[in-house]
Amino acid sequence: MKKIIIAIDGYSSCGKSTLARQLAKTLNYHYVDTGAMYRAVTLYLIQNQIDFHHNEMVSNCLPQIKIAFGFDEITQTQITLLNGENVENEIRINPRVAGGVSDVSAQSEVRKFLVKQQQTLGQNKGIVMDGRDIGTVVFPSAELKLFITADPKIRAQRRLDELKEKNQNTSFEEVLANLEKRDYIDCNRADSPLMKAEDAIEIDNSFLSKEEQLNLVLTYIKGLAVNLS
Ligand code: DC
């Protein structure tokens, strides 16, 4: 029995992190949300009024950014820490983070900085990591690679529902436009664009429930002789 790396890539708001969390819980693996790391860097730049497009200023401030993951006992969920501060909610609801994160994550220096940390987090395996370049760049030899897709309108509706739950007032059209803009930038940037790794399994979850999706992926995992405890 062995521990493996599960790499999950795909478009914005297509349920990658829900699946990753479910898998980490079922397998007793660590979960790393790499999107949260790019969001935390973006929040740091906003807080310090650093122009996202000024490569040199952005690179110079990276050594001051410490990102870690913690656990909130009250909500029983994983949280993102930026220089020791819980920024979990802020990185999800601040529209300036959502609006800027694709530009920030297109910068090679930012990617190098975070990819190195991600590779360290996965060095002992037993990890589920989700993002855009996990199967292609961060862990090209991951034992299981998944590429998740869903219809953009369905993704926008899911994201809108999430924001409403957090009492954020926005429209379907705004959410869809932000999501399509992010998809475009993520797929067309020069460094590590979002793409399906050749050996990734593609799952379109537009019409799958969370449970159906999890069960489907568990059938793939069982085929890999992984320790399921
Ligand atoms: O998964 P998310 O929506 O929280 O990701 C936020 C942004 O970060 C997304 O627009 C693309 C970027 N990202 C990336 O470029 N590479 C990753 N591995 C993860 C996220």
Short mmCIF file of C-alpha atoms and ligand atoms in Angstrom, two decimals:
data_model
loop_
_atom_site.label_atom_id
_atom_site.label_comp_id
_atom_site.label_asym_id
_atom_site.label_seq_id
_atom_site.Cartn_x
_atom_site.Cartn_y
_atom_site.Cartn_z
CA MET A 1 0.00 0.00 0.00
CA LYS A 2 1.33 3.41 -0.84
CA LYS A 3 0.57 7.09 -0.51
CA ILE A 4 0.20 9.05 -3.70
CA ILE A 5 -0.08 12.59 -5.04
CA ILE A 6 -3.45 13.55 -6.47
CA ALA A 7 -3.24 16.55 -8.81
CA ILE A 8 -6.51 18.29 -9.65
CA ASP A 9 -6.60 20.99 -12.31
CA GLY A 10 -9.41 22.78 -14.06
CA TYR A 11 -11.29 26.00 -14.67
CA SER A 12 -12.41 28.50 -12.05
CA SER A 13 -15.34 27.52 -9.84
CA CYS A 14 -15.76 24.02 -11.21
CA GLY A 15 -15.71 22.32 -7.83
CA LYS A 16 -12.06 21.30 -7.73
CA SER A 17 -11.63 22.29 -4.11
CA THR A 18 -14.81 20.53 -2.98
CA LEU A 19 -13.59 17.32 -4.60
CA ALA A 20 -10.06 17.81 -3.23
CA ARG A 21 -11.39 18.30 0.30
CA GLN A 22 -13.62 15.23 0.07
CA LEU A 23 -10.71 13.12 -1.19
CA ALA A 24 -8.32 14.40 1.48
CA LYS A 25 -10.87 13.55 4.17
CA THR A 26 -11.62 10.08 2.78
CA LEU A 27 -7.96 9.17 2.31
CA ASN A 28 -6.66 11.04 5.37
CA TYR A 29 -4.37 13.08 3.11
CA HIS A 30 -3.29 16.72 3.32
CA TYR A 31 -5.13 19.19 1.11
CA VAL A 32 -3.41 22.15 -0.52
CA ASP A 33 -5.50 24.79 -2.26
CA THR A 34 -2.94 26.51 -4.50
CA GLY A 35 -5.51 29.07 -5.70
CA ALA A 36 -5.66 30.33 -2.12
CA MET A 37 -1.89 30.90 -2.26
CA TYR A 38 -2.20 33.06 -5.41
CA ARG A 39 -5.14 34.87 -3.80
CA ALA A 40 -3.11 35.54 -0.64
CA VAL A 41 -0.25 37.04 -2.68
CA THR A 42 -2.79 39.24 -4.48
CA LEU A 43 -4.27 40.39 -1.17
CA TYR A 44 -0.79 41.26 0.12
CA LEU A 45 -0.18 43.42 -2.98
CA ILE A 46 -3.54 45.17 -2.47
CA GLN A 47 -2.86 45.78 1.22
CA ASN A 48 0.54 47.25 0.42
CA GLN A 49 -0.65 49.20 -2.62
CA ILE A 50 1.75 47.47 -4.98
CA ASP A 51 0.85 47.64 -8.68
CA PHE A 52 0.08 44.08 -9.87
CA HIS A 53 1.73 44.78 -13.22
CA HIS A 54 4.98 46.18 -11.85
CA ASN A 55 7.10 43.03 -12.11
CA GLU A 56 10.06 44.34 -10.17
CA MET A 57 8.05 45.68 -7.25
CA VAL A 58 6.05 42.46 -7.08
CA SER A 59 9.22 40.31 -7.14
CA ASN A 60 10.90 42.41 -4.48
CA CYS A 61 8.10 41.97 -1.99
CA LEU A 62 7.76 38.17 -2.35
CA PRO A 63 10.28 37.35 0.42
CA GLN A 64 8.02 39.23 2.85
CA ILE A 65 5.05 36.98 2.10
CA LYS A 66 4.58 33.92 4.30
CA ILE A 67 1.63 31.72 3.44
CA ALA A 68 0.50 28.84 5.61
CA PHE A 69 -2.62 26.75 6.15
CA GLY A 70 -4.33 26.33 9.49
CA PHE A 71 -7.53 24.82 10.84
CA ASP A 72 -10.50 26.71 12.24
CA GLU A 73 -11.91 24.66 15.13
CA ILE A 74 -15.22 26.54 15.03
CA THR A 75 -16.05 26.05 11.36
CA GLN A 76 -13.99 22.83 11.18
CA THR A 77 -12.45 24.03 7.92
CA GLN A 78 -9.00 24.73 6.57
CA ILE A 79 -7.98 28.38 6.58
CA THR A 80 -5.32 30.39 4.76
CA LEU A 81 -2.86 32.43 6.80
CA LEU A 82 -1.02 35.41 5.33
CA ASN A 83 1.90 36.40 7.55
CA GLY A 84 0.10 34.71 10.43
CA GLU A 85 -3.26 36.40 9.87
CA ASN A 86 -6.39 34.47 8.94
CA VAL A 87 -7.35 35.82 5.49
CA GLU A 88 -9.60 32.96 4.44
CA ASN A 89 -12.76 35.01 4.15
CA GLU A 90 -11.10 38.09 2.69
CA ILE A 91 -9.41 36.22 -0.20
CA ARG A 92 -12.76 34.66 -1.17
CA ILE A 93 -15.03 37.70 -1.03
CA ASN A 94 -12.87 40.74 -1.82
CA PRO A 95 -13.75 41.60 -5.44
CA ARG A 96 -10.33 43.21 -5.93
CA VAL A 97 -8.72 39.85 -5.18
CA ALA A 98 -11.00 38.07 -7.67
CA GLY A 99 -10.37 40.83 -10.22
CA GLY A 100 -6.56 40.83 -9.88
CA VAL A 101 -5.55 37.27 -9.09
CA SER A 102 -5.27 36.09 -12.70
CA ASP A 103 -2.93 38.97 -13.54
CA VAL A 104 -0.83 38.31 -10.46
CA SER A 105 -0.66 34.59 -11.16
CA ALA A 106 0.50 35.27 -14.72
CA GLN A 107 3.79 36.65 -13.36
CA SER A 108 6.63 34.13 -13.60
CA GLU A 109 8.36 35.27 -10.42
CA VAL A 110 5.16 34.75 -8.43
CA ARG A 111 4.73 31.29 -9.95
CA LYS A 112 8.32 30.27 -9.21
CA PHE A 113 7.93 31.46 -5.63
CA LEU A 114 4.73 29.47 -5.02
CA VAL A 115 5.52 26.36 -7.08
CA LYS A 116 8.63 25.75 -4.98
CA GLN A 117 6.55 25.87 -1.78
CA GLN A 118 3.91 23.59 -3.31
CA GLN A 119 6.54 21.01 -4.29
CA THR A 120 7.91 21.06 -0.74
CA LEU A 121 4.42 20.53 0.68
CA GLY A 122 4.02 17.40 -1.48
CA GLN A 123 7.44 15.86 -1.00
CA ASN A 124 6.15 13.18 1.39
CA LYS A 125 3.13 12.38 -0.82
CA GLY A 126 -0.25 11.69 0.77
CA ILE A 127 -1.47 14.97 -0.65
CA VAL A 128 -4.33 16.30 -2.75
CA MET A 129 -3.46 19.55 -4.48
CA ASP A 130 -5.71 21.60 -6.72
CA GLY A 131 -4.97 24.45 -9.09
CA ARG A 132 -4.22 25.10 -12.74
CA ASP A 133 -0.73 23.65 -13.28
CA ILE A 134 -0.49 20.88 -10.71
CA GLY A 135 -0.45 17.94 -13.14
CA THR A 136 1.61 19.80 -15.75
CA VAL A 137 4.21 21.76 -13.75
CA VAL A 138 4.10 21.24 -9.98
CA PHE A 139 3.83 17.44 -9.97
CA PRO A 140 4.22 16.15 -13.53
CA SER A 141 4.68 12.63 -12.17
CA ALA A 142 1.66 12.63 -9.84
CA GLU A 143 0.13 9.15 -9.68
CA LEU A 144 -3.40 10.47 -10.31
CA LYS A 145 -4.20 13.55 -12.37
CA LEU A 146 -7.72 14.87 -12.80
CA PHE A 147 -8.85 17.66 -15.10
CA ILE A 148 -12.23 19.04 -14.06
CA THR A 149 -14.57 20.97 -16.34
CA ALA A 150 -18.18 22.18 -16.21
CA ASP A 151 -20.41 24.41 -18.30
CA PRO A 152 -19.51 28.11 -17.59
CA LYS A 153 -23.14 29.04 -16.81
CA ILE A 154 -23.42 26.22 -14.30
CA ARG A 155 -20.11 27.27 -12.73
CA ALA A 156 -21.26 30.90 -12.50
CA GLN A 157 -24.50 29.86 -10.80
CA ARG A 158 -22.61 27.73 -8.25
CA ARG A 159 -20.24 30.62 -7.51
CA LEU A 160 -23.15 33.06 -7.19
CA ASP A 161 -24.84 30.73 -4.69
CA GLU A 162 -21.61 30.58 -2.68
CA LEU A 163 -21.27 34.38 -2.63
CA LYS A 164 -24.92 34.78 -1.62
CA GLU A 165 -24.34 32.42 1.29
CA LYS A 166 -21.59 34.83 2.36
CA ASN A 167 -24.04 37.74 1.98
CA GLN A 168 -22.22 39.18 -1.02
CA ASN A 169 -24.43 41.14 -3.32
CA THR A 170 -23.56 40.54 -6.97
CA SER A 171 -25.30 39.48 -10.17
CA PHE A 172 -25.13 36.34 -12.27
CA GLU A 173 -23.80 38.40 -15.20
CA GLU A 174 -20.99 39.90 -13.12
CA VAL A 175 -19.95 36.51 -11.78
CA LEU A 176 -20.04 34.93 -15.25
CA ALA A 177 -17.98 37.79 -16.74
CA ASN A 178 -15.33 37.50 -14.00
CA LEU A 179 -15.16 33.76 -14.41
CA GLU A 180 -14.82 33.93 -18.22
CA LYS A 181 -12.14 36.63 -17.93
CA ARG A 182 -10.18 34.49 -15.45
CA ASP A 183 -10.52 31.40 -17.66
CA TYR A 184 -9.23 33.38 -20.62
CA ILE A 185 -6.19 34.75 -18.76
CA ASP A 186 -5.46 31.38 -17.10
CA CYS A 187 -5.56 29.55 -20.45
CA ASN A 188 -3.63 32.13 -22.45
CA ARG A 189 -0.82 33.26 -20.18
CA ALA A 190 2.75 32.53 -21.35
CA ASP A 191 3.90 30.79 -18.15
CA SER A 192 2.17 27.52 -17.18
CA PRO A 193 -1.19 28.13 -18.86
CA LEU A 194 -4.10 26.00 -17.72
CA MET A 195 -4.14 22.85 -19.82
CA LYS A 196 -4.98 19.23 -19.42
CA ALA A 197 -1.93 17.05 -18.81
CA GLU A 198 -1.76 14.31 -21.43
CA ASP A 199 -2.23 11.62 -18.82
CA ALA A 200 -4.99 13.39 -16.85
CA ILE A 201 -8.51 11.98 -16.61
CA GLU A 202 -11.07 14.58 -17.68
CA ILE A 203 -14.31 14.85 -15.70
CA ASP A 204 -17.15 17.15 -16.78
CA ASN A 205 -19.19 17.56 -13.60
CA SER A 206 -21.94 19.81 -15.02
CA PHE A 207 -24.55 17.17 -14.25
CA LEU A 208 -22.83 15.19 -11.50
CA SER A 209 -23.62 15.58 -7.83
CA LYS A 210 -20.69 15.99 -5.43
CA GLU A 211 -21.21 12.43 -4.21
CA GLU A 212 -21.35 10.99 -7.74
CA GLN A 213 -18.13 12.76 -8.60
CA LEU A 214 -16.39 11.54 -5.44
CA ASN A 215 -17.48 7.96 -6.02
CA LEU A 216 -16.27 8.09 -9.60
CA VAL A 217 -12.83 9.30 -8.52
CA LEU A 218 -12.64 6.71 -5.73
CA THR A 219 -13.07 4.00 -8.35
CA TYR A 220 -9.97 5.35 -10.14
CA ILE A 221 -8.06 5.43 -6.86
CA LYS A 222 -8.97 1.86 -5.98
CA GLY A 223 -7.33 0.83 -9.22
CA LEU A 224 -4.04 2.33 -8.02
CA ALA A 225 -3.60 0.04 -4.97
CA VAL A 226 -3.62 3.01 -2.63
CA ASN A 227 -3.96 2.70 1.12
CA LEU A 228 -7.52 3.93 1.69
CA SER A 229 -7.32 4.16 5.48
O1 DC B 1 -8.75 28.24 -7.86
P1 DC B 1 -8.95 29.74 -7.62
O2 DC B 1 -10.12 30.31 -8.38
O3 DC B 1 -8.99 30.08 -6.18
O4 DC B 1 -7.62 30.41 -8.23
C1 DC B 1 -7.43 31.79 -8.22
C2 DC B 1 -6.55 32.19 -9.39
O5 DC B 1 -5.22 31.70 -9.17
C3 DC B 1 -6.98 31.70 -10.75
O6 DC B 1 -7.48 32.75 -11.54
C4 DC B 1 -5.73 31.18 -11.41
C5 DC B 1 -4.67 31.21 -10.36
N1 DC B 1 -4.05 29.92 -10.13
C6 DC B 1 -2.97 29.57 -10.88
O7 DC B 1 -2.59 30.29 -11.79
N2 DC B 1 -2.32 28.41 -10.63
C7 DC B 1 -2.73 27.60 -9.65
N3 DC B 1 -2.04 26.47 -9.42
C8 DC B 1 -3.86 27.94 -8.88
C9 DC B 1 -4.52 29.10 -9.14
#
